[in-house]
mmCIF file with all atom_site columns, C-alpha atoms in Angstrom:
data_model
loop_
_atom_site.group_PDB
_atom_site.id
_atom_site.type_symbol
_atom_site.label_atom_id
_atom_site.label_alt_id
_atom_site.label_comp_id
_atom_site.label_asym_id
_atom_site.label_entity_id
_atom_site.label_seq_id
_atom_site.pdbx_PDB_ins_code
_atom_site.Cartn_x
_atom_site.Cartn_y
_atom_site.Cartn_z
_atom_site.occupancy
_atom_site.B_iso_or_equiv
_atom_site.pdbx_formal_charge
_atom_site.auth_seq_id
_atom_site.auth_comp_id
_atom_site.auth_asym_id
_atom_site.auth_atom_id
_atom_site.pdbx_PDB_model_num
ATOM 1   C CA . MET R 1 1   ? -8.291  -11.879 22.890  1.00 67.00 ? 1   MET R CA 1
ATOM 2   C CA . LYS R 1 2   ? -7.283  -8.327  23.607  1.00 88.00 ? 2   LYS R CA 1
ATOM 3   C CA . ARG R 1 3   ? -6.349  -6.417  20.530  1.00 94.00 ? 3   ARG R CA 1
ATOM 4   C CA . ARG R 1 4   ? -2.997  -4.664  20.395  1.00 96.00 ? 4   ARG R CA 1
ATOM 5   C CA . VAL R 1 5   ? -1.301  -1.780  18.670  1.00 97.00 ? 5   VAL R CA 1
ATOM 6   C CA . LEU R 1 6   ? 1.960   -2.855  17.189  1.00 97.00 ? 6   LEU R CA 1
ATOM 7   C CA . SER R 1 7   ? 4.632   -0.444  16.046  1.00 98.00 ? 7   SER R CA 1
ATOM 8   C CA . PHE R 1 8   ? 7.564   -1.328  13.777  1.00 98.00 ? 8   PHE R CA 1
ATOM 9   C CA . ASN R 1 9   ? 10.310  0.189   11.676  1.00 98.00 ? 9   ASN R CA 1
ATOM 10  C CA . TYR R 1 10  ? 10.667  -1.207  8.192   1.00 98.00 ? 10  TYR R CA 1
ATOM 11  C CA . THR R 1 11  ? 12.505  -1.077  4.973   1.00 98.00 ? 11  THR R CA 1
ATOM 12  C CA . LEU R 1 12  ? 10.479  -2.225  1.913   1.00 98.00 ? 12  LEU R CA 1
ATOM 13  C CA . LYS R 1 13  ? 12.353  -3.635  -1.134  1.00 98.00 ? 13  LYS R CA 1
ATOM 14  C CA . ASP R 1 14  ? 11.316  -5.183  -4.355  1.00 97.00 ? 14  ASP R CA 1
ATOM 15  C CA . SER R 1 15  ? 12.665  -8.632  -5.388  1.00 94.00 ? 15  SER R CA 1
ATOM 16  C CA . GLN R 1 16  ? 15.769  -6.999  -6.925  1.00 96.00 ? 16  GLN R CA 1
ATOM 17  C CA . GLY R 1 17  ? 16.680  -5.361  -3.665  1.00 96.00 ? 17  GLY R CA 1
ATOM 18  C CA . GLN R 1 18  ? 15.720  -1.824  -4.672  1.00 97.00 ? 18  GLN R CA 1
ATOM 19  C CA . VAL R 1 19  ? 14.440  0.105   -1.662  1.00 98.00 ? 19  VAL R CA 1
ATOM 20  C CA . LEU R 1 20  ? 10.867  1.301   -2.340  1.00 97.00 ? 20  LEU R CA 1
ATOM 21  C CA . ASP R 1 21  ? 9.957   2.730   1.067   1.00 97.00 ? 21  ASP R CA 1
ATOM 22  C CA . GLN R 1 22  ? 11.107  2.936   4.688   1.00 97.00 ? 22  GLN R CA 1
ATOM 23  C CA . SER R 1 23  ? 9.963   4.289   7.984   1.00 96.00 ? 23  SER R CA 1
ATOM 24  C CA . ASN R 1 24  ? 12.205  7.361   8.150   1.00 93.00 ? 24  ASN R CA 1
ATOM 25  C CA . ASP R 1 25  ? 9.742   9.397   10.100  1.00 93.00 ? 25  ASP R CA 1
ATOM 26  C CA . GLY R 1 26  ? 9.323   6.951   12.983  1.00 95.00 ? 26  GLY R CA 1
ATOM 27  C CA . PRO R 1 27  ? 7.741   3.584   13.406  1.00 97.00 ? 27  PRO R CA 1
ATOM 28  C CA . LEU R 1 28  ? 4.499   2.509   11.577  1.00 97.00 ? 28  LEU R CA 1
ATOM 29  C CA . SER R 1 29  ? 1.748   1.682   14.093  1.00 97.00 ? 29  SER R CA 1
ATOM 30  C CA . PHE R 1 30  ? -1.362  -0.389  13.412  1.00 97.00 ? 30  PHE R CA 1
ATOM 31  C CA . LEU R 1 31  ? -4.300  -1.861  15.225  1.00 97.00 ? 31  LEU R CA 1
ATOM 32  C CA . GLU R 1 32  ? -4.103  -5.619  15.177  1.00 95.00 ? 32  GLU R CA 1
ATOM 33  C CA . GLY R 1 33  ? -6.895  -7.196  13.075  1.00 93.00 ? 33  GLY R CA 1
ATOM 34  C CA . ALA R 1 34  ? -8.146  -3.829  11.648  1.00 95.00 ? 34  ALA R CA 1
ATOM 35  C CA . GLY R 1 35  ? -6.840  -4.431  8.097   1.00 94.00 ? 35  GLY R CA 1
ATOM 36  C CA . GLN R 1 36  ? -4.517  -1.418  8.320   1.00 96.00 ? 36  GLN R CA 1
ATOM 37  C CA . ILE R 1 37  ? -1.492  -3.268  6.877   1.00 97.00 ? 37  ILE R CA 1
ATOM 38  C CA . ILE R 1 38  ? -1.196  -6.131  4.285   1.00 97.00 ? 38  ILE R CA 1
ATOM 39  C CA . PRO R 1 39  ? -2.780  -9.152  6.016   1.00 97.00 ? 39  PRO R CA 1
ATOM 40  C CA . ALA R 1 40  ? 0.084   -11.475 5.149   1.00 98.00 ? 40  ALA R CA 1
ATOM 41  C CA . LEU R 1 41  ? 2.558   -9.025  6.635   1.00 98.00 ? 41  LEU R CA 1
ATOM 42  C CA . GLU R 1 42  ? 0.525   -8.683  9.854   1.00 97.00 ? 42  GLU R CA 1
ATOM 43  C CA . GLU R 1 43  ? 0.289   -12.426 10.179  1.00 97.00 ? 43  GLU R CA 1
ATOM 44  C CA . ALA R 1 44  ? 4.080   -12.778 9.735   1.00 97.00 ? 44  ALA R CA 1
ATOM 45  C CA . ILE R 1 45  ? 4.980   -10.175 12.392  1.00 97.00 ? 45  ILE R CA 1
ATOM 46  C CA . LYS R 1 46  ? 2.212   -10.290 14.957  1.00 96.00 ? 46  LYS R CA 1
ATOM 47  C CA . HIS R 1 47  ? 4.218   -12.522 17.355  1.00 95.00 ? 47  HIS R CA 1
ATOM 48  C CA . LEU R 1 48  ? 7.540   -10.700 16.846  1.00 97.00 ? 48  LEU R CA 1
ATOM 49  C CA . PRO R 1 49  ? 8.813   -9.581  20.251  1.00 97.00 ? 49  PRO R CA 1
ATOM 50  C CA . ILE R 1 50  ? 9.834   -5.975  20.958  1.00 97.00 ? 50  ILE R CA 1
ATOM 51  C CA . GLY R 1 51  ? 13.383  -5.522  19.670  1.00 98.00 ? 51  GLY R CA 1
ATOM 52  C CA . GLY R 1 52  ? 12.959  -8.584  17.356  1.00 98.00 ? 52  GLY R CA 1
ATOM 53  C CA . SER R 1 53  ? 13.810  -8.329  13.690  1.00 98.00 ? 53  SER R CA 1
ATOM 54  C CA . LYS R 1 54  ? 12.533  -10.362 10.757  1.00 98.00 ? 54  LYS R CA 1
ATOM 55  C CA . SER R 1 55  ? 12.664  -10.351 6.969   1.00 98.00 ? 55  SER R CA 1
ATOM 56  C CA . VAL R 1 56  ? 9.302   -11.074 5.425   1.00 98.00 ? 56  VAL R CA 1
ATOM 57  C CA . LYS R 1 57  ? 9.100   -11.997 1.684   1.00 98.00 ? 57  LYS R CA 1
ATOM 58  C CA . LEU R 1 58  ? 5.693   -11.625 0.106   1.00 98.00 ? 58  LEU R CA 1
ATOM 59  C CA . GLU R 1 59  ? 4.714   -12.792 -3.383  1.00 98.00 ? 59  GLU R CA 1
ATOM 60  C CA . ALA R 1 60  ? 2.765   -10.114 -5.278  1.00 98.00 ? 60  ALA R CA 1
ATOM 61  C CA . LYS R 1 61  ? -0.493  -12.141 -4.817  1.00 98.00 ? 61  LYS R CA 1
ATOM 62  C CA . ASP R 1 62  ? -0.067  -11.903 -1.008  1.00 98.00 ? 62  ASP R CA 1
ATOM 63  C CA . ALA R 1 63  ? 0.979   -8.211  -0.991  1.00 97.00 ? 63  ALA R CA 1
ATOM 64  C CA . TYR R 1 64  ? -0.945  -5.777  -3.171  1.00 97.00 ? 64  TYR R CA 1
ATOM 65  C CA . GLY R 1 65  ? -2.320  -8.419  -5.513  1.00 97.00 ? 65  GLY R CA 1
ATOM 66  C CA . LEU R 1 66  ? -1.857  -9.039  -9.240  1.00 98.00 ? 66  LEU R CA 1
ATOM 67  C CA . PRO R 1 67  ? -2.701  -6.361  -11.761 1.00 97.00 ? 67  PRO R CA 1
ATOM 68  C CA . ASP R 1 68  ? -6.336  -6.485  -12.794 1.00 97.00 ? 68  ASP R CA 1
ATOM 69  C CA . PRO R 1 69  ? -6.866  -5.459  -16.421 1.00 97.00 ? 69  PRO R CA 1
ATOM 70  C CA . LYS R 1 70  ? -10.411 -4.346  -15.572 1.00 96.00 ? 70  LYS R CA 1
ATOM 71  C CA . MET R 1 71  ? -8.871  -1.567  -13.416 1.00 95.00 ? 71  MET R CA 1
ATOM 72  C CA . VAL R 1 72  ? -7.245  -0.029  -16.532 1.00 97.00 ? 72  VAL R CA 1
ATOM 73  C CA . MET R 1 73  ? -9.188  2.326   -18.850 1.00 95.00 ? 73  MET R CA 1
ATOM 74  C CA . ALA R 1 74  ? -8.616  4.786   -21.561 1.00 96.00 ? 74  ALA R CA 1
ATOM 75  C CA . VAL R 1 75  ? -10.590 8.027   -21.440 1.00 94.00 ? 75  VAL R CA 1
ATOM 76  C CA . PRO R 1 76  ? -10.754 10.747  -24.016 1.00 96.00 ? 76  PRO R CA 1
ATOM 77  C CA . LYS R 1 77  ? -8.035  13.299  -23.430 1.00 94.00 ? 77  LYS R CA 1
ATOM 78  C CA . GLN R 1 78  ? -10.576 16.168  -23.800 1.00 93.00 ? 78  GLN R CA 1
ATOM 79  C CA . GLU R 1 79  ? -12.389 14.942  -20.597 1.00 91.00 ? 79  GLU R CA 1
ATOM 80  C CA . LEU R 1 80  ? -9.216  15.786  -18.657 1.00 90.00 ? 80  LEU R CA 1
ATOM 81  C CA . ALA R 1 81  ? -8.414  18.962  -20.496 1.00 85.00 ? 81  ALA R CA 1
ATOM 82  C CA . HIS R 1 82  ? -9.071  21.045  -17.325 1.00 87.00 ? 82  HIS R CA 1
ATOM 83  C CA . LEU R 1 83  ? -6.301  19.152  -15.424 1.00 87.00 ? 83  LEU R CA 1
ATOM 84  C CA . LYS R 1 84  ? -2.536  19.146  -15.607 1.00 87.00 ? 84  LYS R CA 1
ATOM 85  C CA . ILE R 1 85  ? -1.789  15.605  -16.649 1.00 91.00 ? 85  ILE R CA 1
ATOM 86  C CA . GLU R 1 86  ? 1.447   13.743  -17.052 1.00 95.00 ? 86  GLU R CA 1
ATOM 87  C CA . VAL R 1 87  ? 2.477   10.158  -17.011 1.00 96.00 ? 87  VAL R CA 1
ATOM 88  C CA . GLY R 1 88  ? 3.019   8.870   -13.418 1.00 94.00 ? 88  GLY R CA 1
ATOM 89  C CA . SER R 1 89  ? 0.725   11.395  -11.731 1.00 94.00 ? 89  SER R CA 1
ATOM 90  C CA . PHE R 1 90  ? -2.333  10.443  -9.744  1.00 94.00 ? 90  PHE R CA 1
ATOM 91  C CA . LEU R 1 91  ? -5.872  11.598  -10.036 1.00 93.00 ? 91  LEU R CA 1
ATOM 92  C CA . GLN R 1 92  ? -8.798  11.177  -7.642  1.00 91.00 ? 92  GLN R CA 1
ATOM 93  C CA . LEU R 1 93  ? -12.043 10.165  -9.388  1.00 85.00 ? 93  LEU R CA 1
ATOM 94  C CA . GLN R 1 94  ? -15.443 10.514  -7.825  1.00 83.00 ? 94  GLN R CA 1
ATOM 95  C CA . LEU R 1 95  ? -17.337 7.345   -8.520  1.00 80.00 ? 95  LEU R CA 1
ATOM 96  C CA . SER R 1 96  ? -20.980 7.270   -7.383  1.00 82.00 ? 96  SER R CA 1
ATOM 97  C CA . ASP R 1 97  ? -20.401 6.858   -3.641  1.00 84.00 ? 97  ASP R CA 1
ATOM 98  C CA . SER R 1 98  ? -16.629 6.543   -3.357  1.00 87.00 ? 98  SER R CA 1
ATOM 99  C CA . VAL R 1 99  ? -13.345 8.151   -4.465  1.00 89.00 ? 99  VAL R CA 1
ATOM 100 C CA . LYS R 1 100 ? -10.909 6.116   -6.472  1.00 89.00 ? 100 LYS R CA 1
ATOM 101 C CA . VAL R 1 101 ? -7.252  7.051   -6.888  1.00 93.00 ? 101 VAL R CA 1
ATOM 102 C CA . VAL R 1 102 ? -5.832  6.203   -10.419 1.00 95.00 ? 102 VAL R CA 1
ATOM 103 C CA . ARG R 1 103 ? -2.398  6.613   -11.972 1.00 96.00 ? 103 ARG R CA 1
ATOM 104 C CA . ILE R 1 104 ? -1.852  8.012   -15.427 1.00 96.00 ? 104 ILE R CA 1
ATOM 105 C CA . THR R 1 105 ? 0.195   5.426   -17.306 1.00 96.00 ? 105 THR R CA 1
ATOM 106 C CA . GLU R 1 106 ? -0.040  6.651   -20.913 1.00 96.00 ? 106 GLU R CA 1
ATOM 107 C CA . ILE R 1 107 ? -1.062  9.791   -22.869 1.00 96.00 ? 107 ILE R CA 1
ATOM 108 C CA . THR R 1 108 ? -1.616  9.759   -26.559 1.00 95.00 ? 108 THR R CA 1
ATOM 109 C CA . ASP R 1 109 ? -3.017  12.416  -28.891 1.00 94.00 ? 109 ASP R CA 1
ATOM 110 C CA . ASP R 1 110 ? -6.595  11.273  -28.146 1.00 95.00 ? 110 ASP R CA 1
ATOM 111 C CA . ASN R 1 111 ? -6.649  9.256   -24.922 1.00 96.00 ? 111 ASN R CA 1
ATOM 112 C CA . VAL R 1 112 ? -5.316  9.110   -21.397 1.00 96.00 ? 112 VAL R CA 1
ATOM 113 C CA . THR R 1 113 ? -4.839  5.593   -19.799 1.00 97.00 ? 113 THR R CA 1
ATOM 114 C CA . LEU R 1 114 ? -5.829  5.411   -16.185 1.00 97.00 ? 114 LEU R CA 1
ATOM 115 C CA . ASP R 1 115 ? -4.727  2.546   -13.978 1.00 97.00 ? 115 ASP R CA 1
ATOM 116 C CA . GLY R 1 116 ? -6.713  1.923   -10.769 1.00 95.00 ? 116 GLY R CA 1
ATOM 117 C CA . ASN R 1 117 ? -4.378  -0.942  -9.631  1.00 96.00 ? 117 ASN R CA 1
ATOM 118 C CA . HIS R 1 118 ? -2.187  -0.337  -6.583  1.00 94.00 ? 118 HIS R CA 1
ATOM 119 C CA . PRO R 1 119 ? 1.277   0.908   -7.899  1.00 92.00 ? 119 PRO R CA 1
ATOM 120 C CA . LEU R 1 120 ? 2.870   -2.131  -6.327  1.00 96.00 ? 120 LEU R CA 1
ATOM 121 C CA . ALA R 1 121 ? 0.381   -4.665  -7.793  1.00 97.00 ? 121 ALA R CA 1
ATOM 122 C CA . GLY R 1 122 ? 2.326   -7.473  -9.395  1.00 97.00 ? 122 GLY R CA 1
ATOM 123 C CA . VAL R 1 123 ? 5.482   -6.750  -7.395  1.00 97.00 ? 123 VAL R CA 1
ATOM 124 C CA . ASP R 1 124 ? 7.019   -9.276  -5.044  1.00 98.00 ? 124 ASP R CA 1
ATOM 125 C CA . LEU R 1 125 ? 8.045   -7.496  -1.865  1.00 98.00 ? 125 LEU R CA 1
ATOM 126 C CA . GLU R 1 126 ? 10.490  -7.913  0.991   1.00 98.00 ? 126 GLU R CA 1
ATOM 127 C CA . PHE R 1 127 ? 10.028  -6.169  4.295   1.00 98.00 ? 127 PHE R CA 1
ATOM 128 C CA . ASP R 1 128 ? 12.879  -5.855  6.768   1.00 98.00 ? 128 ASP R CA 1
ATOM 129 C CA . ILE R 1 129 ? 11.069  -5.419  10.094  1.00 98.00 ? 129 ILE R CA 1
ATOM 130 C CA . ASN R 1 130 ? 12.213  -4.351  13.541  1.00 98.00 ? 130 ASN R CA 1
ATOM 131 C CA . MET R 1 131 ? 9.412   -4.397  16.191  1.00 98.00 ? 131 MET R CA 1
ATOM 132 C CA . VAL R 1 132 ? 9.642   -1.419  18.517  1.00 98.00 ? 132 VAL R CA 1
ATOM 133 C CA . ASP R 1 133 ? 6.460   -1.705  20.568  1.00 97.00 ? 133 ASP R CA 1
ATOM 134 C CA . ASN R 1 134 ? 3.363   -3.676  21.102  1.00 95.00 ? 134 ASN R CA 1
ATOM 135 C CA . ARG R 1 135 ? 0.753   -2.779  23.706  1.00 96.00 ? 135 ARG R CA 1
ATOM 136 C CA . GLU R 1 136 ? -2.935  -3.292  24.470  1.00 95.00 ? 136 GLU R CA 1
ATOM 137 C CA . ALA R 1 137 ? -5.174  -1.031  22.357  1.00 95.00 ? 137 ALA R CA 1
ATOM 138 C CA . THR R 1 138 ? -7.024  1.760   24.185  1.00 93.00 ? 138 THR R CA 1
ATOM 139 C CA . ALA R 1 139 ? -10.850 1.989   24.028  1.00 90.00 ? 139 ALA R CA 1
ATOM 140 C CA . GLU R 1 140 ? -10.442 5.045   21.823  1.00 92.00 ? 140 GLU R CA 1
ATOM 141 C CA . GLU R 1 141 ? -8.287  3.065   19.385  1.00 91.00 ? 141 GLU R CA 1
ATOM 142 C CA . LEU R 1 142 ? -10.729 0.237   19.273  1.00 90.00 ? 142 LEU R CA 1
ATOM 143 C CA . ALA R 1 143 ? -13.623 2.618   18.606  1.00 89.00 ? 143 ALA R CA 1
#
């Protein structure tokens, strides 16, 4: 099977219909089978023809997953005293051999709660998709 690059415009909504994101700056392109988009979304749209539209509803477990309590930790506020911190902001933490992005979810007098779950973990999602292109991937894209 030859791998393809698929390009689509989308509007992403939560289960209440609130728009969370959309492709305002042009279509989103991805290499088929490379894990660049949510696997369940890729599976749902990979056969959509150019010009085709589809609404794809994904339960949270099939989208960004369910929140994992192990990904939430409280750290002493003094350890972050050198940073400007506020609820809702993101931090990059250097962990042994990788970088982890966490969101600040609570600040108390003594502690800061950091959440390493994806911000959309636990959220059922609906994508309105319009396929604008699909073509065979180039050797450079496959590399």
